[in-house]
Amino acid sequence: MPSPSPLRKSAPPPRLREGERARAWGGAGRPLPAATPRFLARPLTNGQGVFRITSPLRALRKAGLASECIWNQEGPREPSNAELARLAPDTVIVQHYVHDRFLAALQSWNELPDRPFIVYSMDDLLTDMAESNPFRKNVPANSRARLKYAFERCDRLVVTTEFLANAYRHMISDIVVVPNRLEQELWLPLHSQKRTTPKPRIGWAGGTTHQGDLALLKEIIESTRHEADWIFFGMCPKELRPLVTEYHAFTAFSDYPARLAALNLDIAVAPLAQIPFNQGKSNLRLLEYGVLGIPVVCTDIDPYRNSPACRVENTEEAWTRALRDRIYDAEAREREGIALRQWVCQHFLLEDHLEEWLSAHLPT
């Protein structure tokens, strides 16, 4: 692969004033110990950035365990070597660095005489995206070569699942698996009501990347729409709109947990097509539904195994049978929801695993 083009010189770099710098390294509130690890993060501005980087760093700072400087990937430029030296982080965390300017930045940072530890955070099988995924057009055709180039300039890869670790192991030797977890301050206070309407409310929440995963649901919704109300949140394919009772569009991601809870779902669904990209996904959707006590019917696929959710084959018969079992037995489905919430609270609350996240993002 040809060397990436150098960073384009444009507007002067935005300098952090002293007050801004103080907030960047530790935020408002009680001062942090001088020896607290410092993380410069370059997260995506979507849910991947929140769950993998922004949320853990916020929780670590509140616990007095780390200082963070969040520099979102919104602008047209990367931190310069001078800025990196001035900020002096212990670790730089990057996400989805595959385009020229990102690769050029990694190369430049590696030339620093005393560079920070560099961690590449990944929670997708970027090298095998589904044809129906609208973000596929944003990934270069030679993504494998670009990822290898990036990994060679990083010290560690942190991924969400063992499947992803195995998929990328031929490109980088130092890989750590850190599952997705929920920030309890955001999720535990929420309450999702049950049995609020005459018919059970069956819901799905997700974005445009799930277009292919929802293909199976059309016949299932048609078969059950007179027995239950179907609720879609985030994205709803045009062919399904006439079949659903409610459709709610996404707004700010910060509102997502509360809006999901406010749907008052009795049952949630999590279909995934049986493709390699989905095998690399995490169980995040189960965690979000589960912490709200919502029972889930989902595809029997790698990320959803080892959970209390009801896993079924991707056939209309299996899905319809599982949903009807829950439509007509409210007490049984609510016991499932309680069990799922207990599973989430026992294993997947972020604040209970801060040391694990911290260790994964610092030099051994």
Coordinates of C-alpha atoms in Angstrom, one line a residue, residues 20-363:
E20 CA -9.7 24.2 29.1
R21 CA -6.6 22.0 29.7
A22 CA -7.5 21.7 33.4
R23 CA -11.0 20.5 32.5
A24 CA -9.6 18.2 29.8
W25 CA -7.3 16.4 32.3
G26 CA -9.7 15.4 35.0
G27 CA -12.8 17.5 34.4
A28 CA -14.6 19.6 37.0
G29 CA -14.9 18.4 40.5
R30 CA -12.3 17.0 43.0
P31 CA -8.7 17.1 41.9
L32 CA -7.1 13.9 40.8
P33 CA -3.8 12.4 42.1
A34 CA -0.7 13.6 40.2
A35 CA 0.1 10.0 39.3
T36 CA -3.3 9.4 37.7
P37 CA -2.9 7.9 34.1
R38 CA -3.7 10.4 31.4
F39 CA -5.6 9.3 28.3
L40 CA -5.9 11.3 25.1
A41 CA -8.9 9.8 23.2
R42 CA -9.9 10.1 19.6
P43 CA -13.3 8.5 19.7
L44 CA -16.0 8.2 17.0
T45 CA -18.9 10.5 17.7
N46 CA -21.5 7.6 17.7
G47 CA -22.4 4.8 20.1
Q48 CA -19.1 3.0 19.4
G49 CA -17.2 6.0 20.8
V50 CA -19.5 6.3 23.8
F51 CA -19.5 2.7 24.9
R52 CA -15.9 1.9 24.2
I53 CA -14.1 5.1 25.1
T54 CA -16.0 8.1 26.4
S55 CA -18.2 6.3 28.9
P56 CA -15.4 4.3 30.5
L57 CA -13.1 7.3 30.8
R58 CA -15.8 9.4 32.4
A59 CA -16.4 6.6 35.0
L60 CA -12.7 6.3 35.6
R61 CA -12.4 10.0 36.2
K62 CA -15.3 10.1 38.6
A63 CA -13.7 7.2 40.5
G64 CA -10.4 9.2 40.7
L65 CA -8.5 6.6 38.6
A66 CA -7.7 8.4 35.4
S67 CA -7.7 11.8 33.6
E68 CA -9.1 12.1 30.1
C69 CA -8.8 14.5 27.2
I70 CA -11.5 13.7 24.7
W71 CA -10.7 15.0 21.2
N72 CA -13.5 13.8 19.0
Q73 CA -13.0 12.8 15.3
E74 CA -15.1 15.7 14.0
G75 CA -12.5 18.1 12.6
P76 CA -10.4 17.7 9.5
R77 CA -7.1 17.3 11.3
E78 CA -5.2 15.1 13.8
P79 CA -3.3 16.2 16.9
S80 CA 0.2 17.3 15.8
N81 CA 3.3 16.0 17.4
A82 CA 3.7 19.3 19.2
E83 CA 0.2 19.1 20.7
L84 CA 0.8 15.5 21.7
A85 CA 4.1 16.5 23.5
R86 CA 2.3 19.4 25.2
L87 CA -0.7 17.2 26.4
A88 CA 1.8 14.4 27.4
P89 CA -0.7 11.6 27.7
D90 CA 0.3 8.2 28.9
T91 CA -2.0 6.5 26.3
V92 CA -3.5 7.6 23.1
I93 CA -6.7 5.7 22.1
V94 CA -7.9 5.7 18.5
Q95 CA -10.8 4.2 16.7
H96 CA -11.3 3.1 13.0
Y97 CA -8.1 4.7 11.8
V98 CA -8.0 3.5 8.2
H99 CA -8.0 6.6 6.0
D100 CA -4.9 8.5 4.9
R101 CA -4.9 11.3 7.4
F102 CA -5.3 8.8 10.3
L103 CA -2.5 6.6 9.1
A104 CA -0.3 9.6 8.6
A105 CA -1.0 10.7 12.1
L106 CA 0.0 7.2 13.5
Q107 CA 3.2 7.3 11.5
S108 CA 4.0 10.8 12.7
W109 CA 3.3 10.0 16.4
N110 CA 5.6 7.0 16.1
E111 CA 8.5 9.2 15.2
L112 CA 8.3 11.1 18.5
P113 CA 11.4 10.2 20.7
D114 CA 9.2 9.7 23.8
R115 CA 5.8 8.8 22.3
P116 CA 2.9 7.6 24.4
F117 CA 1.4 4.1 24.4
I118 CA -1.0 3.8 21.5
V119 CA -4.1 1.6 21.7
Y120 CA -6.4 0.9 18.7
S121 CA -9.9 0.2 19.9
M122 CA -12.1 -1.9 17.6
D123 CA -15.6 -3.4 18.0
D124 CA -16.4 -4.4 14.4
L125 CA -15.2 -6.9 11.8
L126 CA -14.2 -4.0 9.5
T127 CA -12.7 -6.3 6.9
D128 CA -16.0 -8.1 6.2
M129 CA -18.9 -5.6 6.3
A130 CA -22.3 -6.7 4.9
E131 CA -23.4 -5.5 1.5
S132 CA -26.4 -3.9 3.1
N133 CA -24.4 -1.9 5.6
P134 CA -24.6 1.8 4.6
F135 CA -21.2 2.5 6.1
R136 CA -19.4 0.0 3.9
K137 CA -18.9 2.8 1.3
N138 CA -16.8 4.7 3.9
V139 CA -14.4 1.8 4.3
P140 CA -11.6 1.7 1.7
A141 CA -11.4 -1.4 -0.5
N142 CA -7.9 -2.2 0.8
S143 CA -9.0 -2.0 4.4
R144 CA -7.0 -5.1 5.4
A145 CA -3.8 -3.6 4.2
R146 CA -4.7 -0.3 5.9
L147 CA -5.5 -2.0 9.2
K148 CA -2.3 -3.9 9.2
Y149 CA -0.4 -0.6 8.5
A150 CA -2.2 1.0 11.5
F151 CA -1.8 -2.0 13.8
E152 CA 2.0 -2.0 13.1
R153 CA 2.1 1.6 14.5
C154 CA 0.1 0.8 17.6
D155 CA 1.1 -1.1 20.7
R156 CA -2.1 -2.9 21.4
L157 CA -5.5 -3.8 19.9
V158 CA -8.5 -3.8 22.3
V159 CA -11.6 -5.6 21.0
T160 CA -15.0 -6.5 22.3
T161 CA -15.1 -10.2 21.6
E162 CA -12.9 -13.3 21.3
F163 CA -14.2 -13.7 17.7
L164 CA -12.7 -10.3 16.8
A165 CA -9.5 -11.1 18.6
N166 CA -9.1 -14.3 16.6
A167 CA -10.0 -12.4 13.3
Y168 CA -7.3 -9.8 13.8
R169 CA -4.6 -11.9 15.5
H170 CA -2.6 -12.4 12.3
M171 CA -2.1 -8.6 12.2
I172 CA -1.1 -7.8 15.7
S173 CA 0.1 -9.9 18.6
D174 CA -0.9 -7.8 21.6
I175 CA -4.7 -8.1 21.7
V176 CA -6.9 -7.7 24.8
V177 CA -10.7 -8.5 25.0
V178 CA -12.8 -6.0 27.0
P179 CA -16.5 -6.6 26.7
N180 CA -19.0 -3.8 26.3
R181 CA -20.6 -2.7 29.6
L182 CA -23.2 -0.2 30.7
E183 CA -22.5 2.9 32.8
Q184 CA -24.7 2.3 35.8
E185 CA -25.2 5.9 36.6
L186 CA -27.0 6.2 33.2
W187 CA -28.9 3.0 33.1
L188 CA -29.8 1.7 36.6
P189 CA -32.1 4.7 37.6
L190 CA -34.2 4.0 34.5
H191 CA -37.5 2.2 34.7
S192 CA -39.4 0.6 31.9
Q193 CA -43.1 -0.1 32.7
K194 CA -44.8 -3.4 31.6
R195 CA -48.4 -4.1 30.5
T196 CA -49.2 -0.5 29.7
T197 CA -51.4 -1.3 26.7
P198 CA -54.1 -3.9 26.0
K199 CA -51.8 -5.8 23.7
P200 CA -48.1 -6.6 24.6
R201 CA -45.6 -4.1 23.1
I202 CA -42.8 -5.8 21.1
G203 CA -39.9 -3.6 20.2
W204 CA -36.7 -3.3 18.3
A205 CA -34.1 -0.5 18.6
G206 CA -31.1 0.1 16.3
G207 CA -29.6 2.0 13.4
T208 CA -29.3 1.8 9.6
T209 CA -26.6 -0.8 9.8
H210 CA -29.2 -3.4 10.6
Q211 CA -31.2 -3.2 7.3
G212 CA -30.2 -6.7 6.4
D213 CA -30.9 -8.1 9.8
L214 CA -34.5 -7.0 9.7
A215 CA -35.4 -8.8 6.5
L216 CA -36.7 -11.8 8.5
L217 CA -39.2 -9.7 10.5
K218 CA -41.7 -8.7 7.8
E219 CA -43.5 -12.1 7.8
I220 CA -43.3 -12.4 11.6
I221 CA -44.8 -8.9 12.1
E222 CA -47.5 -9.7 9.6
S223 CA -48.3 -12.9 11.5
T224 CA -48.4 -11.3 15.0
R225 CA -49.5 -7.6 14.5
H226 CA -53.0 -8.4 15.6
E227 CA -51.8 -10.1 18.7
A228 CA -49.2 -7.5 19.8
D229 CA -48.2 -3.9 19.0
W230 CA -44.8 -3.6 17.2
I231 CA -42.6 -0.6 18.1
F232 CA -39.5 0.5 16.2
F233 CA -37.0 3.0 17.5
G234 CA -34.1 4.4 15.5
M235 CA -34.6 2.9 12.0
C236 CA -37.6 1.3 10.4
P237 CA -37.4 0.0 6.8
K238 CA -40.0 1.4 4.5
E239 CA -41.6 -2.0 3.9
L240 CA -42.2 -2.4 7.6
R241 CA -43.6 1.1 8.4
P242 CA -47.3 0.2 7.5
L243 CA -47.0 -2.8 9.8
V244 CA -45.8 -1.2 13.0
T245 CA -47.9 0.6 15.6
E246 CA -45.2 3.1 16.5
Y247 CA -42.0 4.4 15.0
H248 CA -39.7 6.7 17.0
A249 CA -36.7 8.3 15.3
F250 CA -33.3 8.8 17.0
T251 CA -32.4 12.2 18.4
A252 CA -29.3 12.9 20.5
F253 CA -27.4 9.8 21.6
S254 CA -27.3 11.2 25.1
D255 CA -31.1 10.7 25.2
Y256 CA -31.0 7.1 24.0
P257 CA -31.2 5.3 27.3
A258 CA -34.1 7.3 28.7
R259 CA -36.0 7.1 25.4
L260 CA -35.5 3.3 25.2
A261 CA -36.9 2.9 28.7
A262 CA -39.9 5.2 27.9
L263 CA -41.0 2.8 25.1
N264 CA -42.3 0.5 27.9
L265 CA -41.6 -2.6 25.9
D266 CA -43.0 -6.0 27.1
I267 CA -40.8 -8.0 24.7
A268 CA -37.7 -7.0 22.7
V269 CA -36.3 -8.6 19.6
A270 CA -32.7 -8.8 18.4
P271 CA -32.4 -10.5 15.0
L272 CA -29.1 -10.8 13.3
A273 CA -28.3 -12.3 9.9
Q274 CA -25.9 -15.3 10.1
I275 CA -22.9 -13.6 8.6
P276 CA -19.3 -13.1 9.8
F277 CA -19.7 -9.4 10.5
N278 CA -22.5 -10.2 12.9
Q279 CA -20.6 -13.0 14.5
G280 CA -18.1 -10.4 15.6
K281 CA -20.7 -8.2 17.2
S282 CA -21.0 -7.8 21.0
N283 CA -24.0 -8.5 23.2
L284 CA -24.7 -4.8 23.7
R285 CA -28.3 -5.0 22.5
L286 CA -29.1 -7.7 25.1
L287 CA -27.5 -5.5 27.8
E288 CA -29.6 -2.5 27.0
Y289 CA -32.9 -4.4 26.9
G290 CA -31.8 -6.6 29.9
V291 CA -31.0 -3.8 32.3
L292 CA -34.5 -2.5 31.7
G293 CA -35.9 -5.9 32.6
I294 CA -37.2 -6.5 29.1
P295 CA -37.2 -10.2 28.0
V296 CA -35.5 -10.8 24.6
V297 CA -36.0 -13.1 21.7
C298 CA -32.9 -13.1 19.6
T299 CA -31.0 -15.0 16.9
D300 CA -28.9 -18.0 18.1
I301 CA -25.6 -16.5 17.1
D302 CA -22.2 -16.1 18.8
P303 CA -22.6 -12.7 20.6
Y304 CA -25.9 -13.7 22.2
R305 CA -24.9 -17.1 23.5
N306 CA -24.2 -17.7 27.2
S307 CA -27.1 -15.4 28.2
P308 CA -30.6 -15.9 29.6
A309 CA -32.2 -14.5 26.4
C310 CA -34.4 -16.8 24.3
R311 CA -32.2 -17.7 21.3
V312 CA -33.9 -19.1 18.1
E313 CA -33.0 -20.1 14.6
N314 CA -33.6 -17.5 11.9
T315 CA -36.8 -19.1 10.6
E316 CA -40.3 -17.6 10.6
E317 CA -41.7 -20.6 12.5
A318 CA -39.2 -20.5 15.3
W319 CA -39.5 -16.7 15.8
T320 CA -43.3 -16.7 15.7
R321 CA -43.5 -19.6 18.1
A322 CA -41.1 -17.9 20.6
L323 CA -42.9 -14.6 20.4
R324 CA -46.4 -16.1 20.9
D325 CA -45.1 -18.1 23.9
R326 CA -44.4 -14.7 25.5
I327 CA -47.3 -12.7 24.1
Y328 CA -49.7 -15.1 25.9
D329 CA -47.8 -15.6 29.2
A330 CA -47.1 -12.2 30.8
E331 CA -45.9 -13.6 34.1
A332 CA -43.4 -16.0 32.5
R333 CA -42.0 -13.3 30.2
E334 CA -41.6 -10.9 33.1
R335 CA -39.7 -13.6 35.1
E336 CA -37.4 -13.8 32.0
G337 CA -36.9 -10.0 32.1
I338 CA -36.0 -10.1 35.8
A339 CA -33.4 -12.9 35.1
L340 CA -31.9 -10.9 32.3
R341 CA -31.6 -7.8 34.4
Q342 CA -29.9 -9.8 37.2
W343 CA -27.4 -11.2 34.6
V344 CA -26.6 -7.7 33.3
C345 CA -26.2 -6.3 36.8
Q346 CA -24.0 -9.2 37.9
H347 CA -21.6 -9.2 34.9
F348 CA -21.9 -6.1 32.8
L349 CA -21.9 -2.9 34.9
L350 CA -19.0 -0.7 33.9
E351 CA -18.2 0.6 37.3
D352 CA -17.6 -2.9 38.6
H353 CA -14.9 -3.5 35.9
L354 CA -12.9 -0.2 35.8
E355 CA -9.6 -1.8 36.7
E356 CA -10.0 -4.3 33.8
W357 CA -10.6 -1.4 31.3
L358 CA -7.7 0.6 32.8
S359 CA -5.3 -2.3 32.6
A360 CA -6.2 -3.0 29.0
H361 CA -5.4 0.5 27.9
L362 CA -2.1 1.0 29.8
P363 CA 1.4 -0.6 29.1

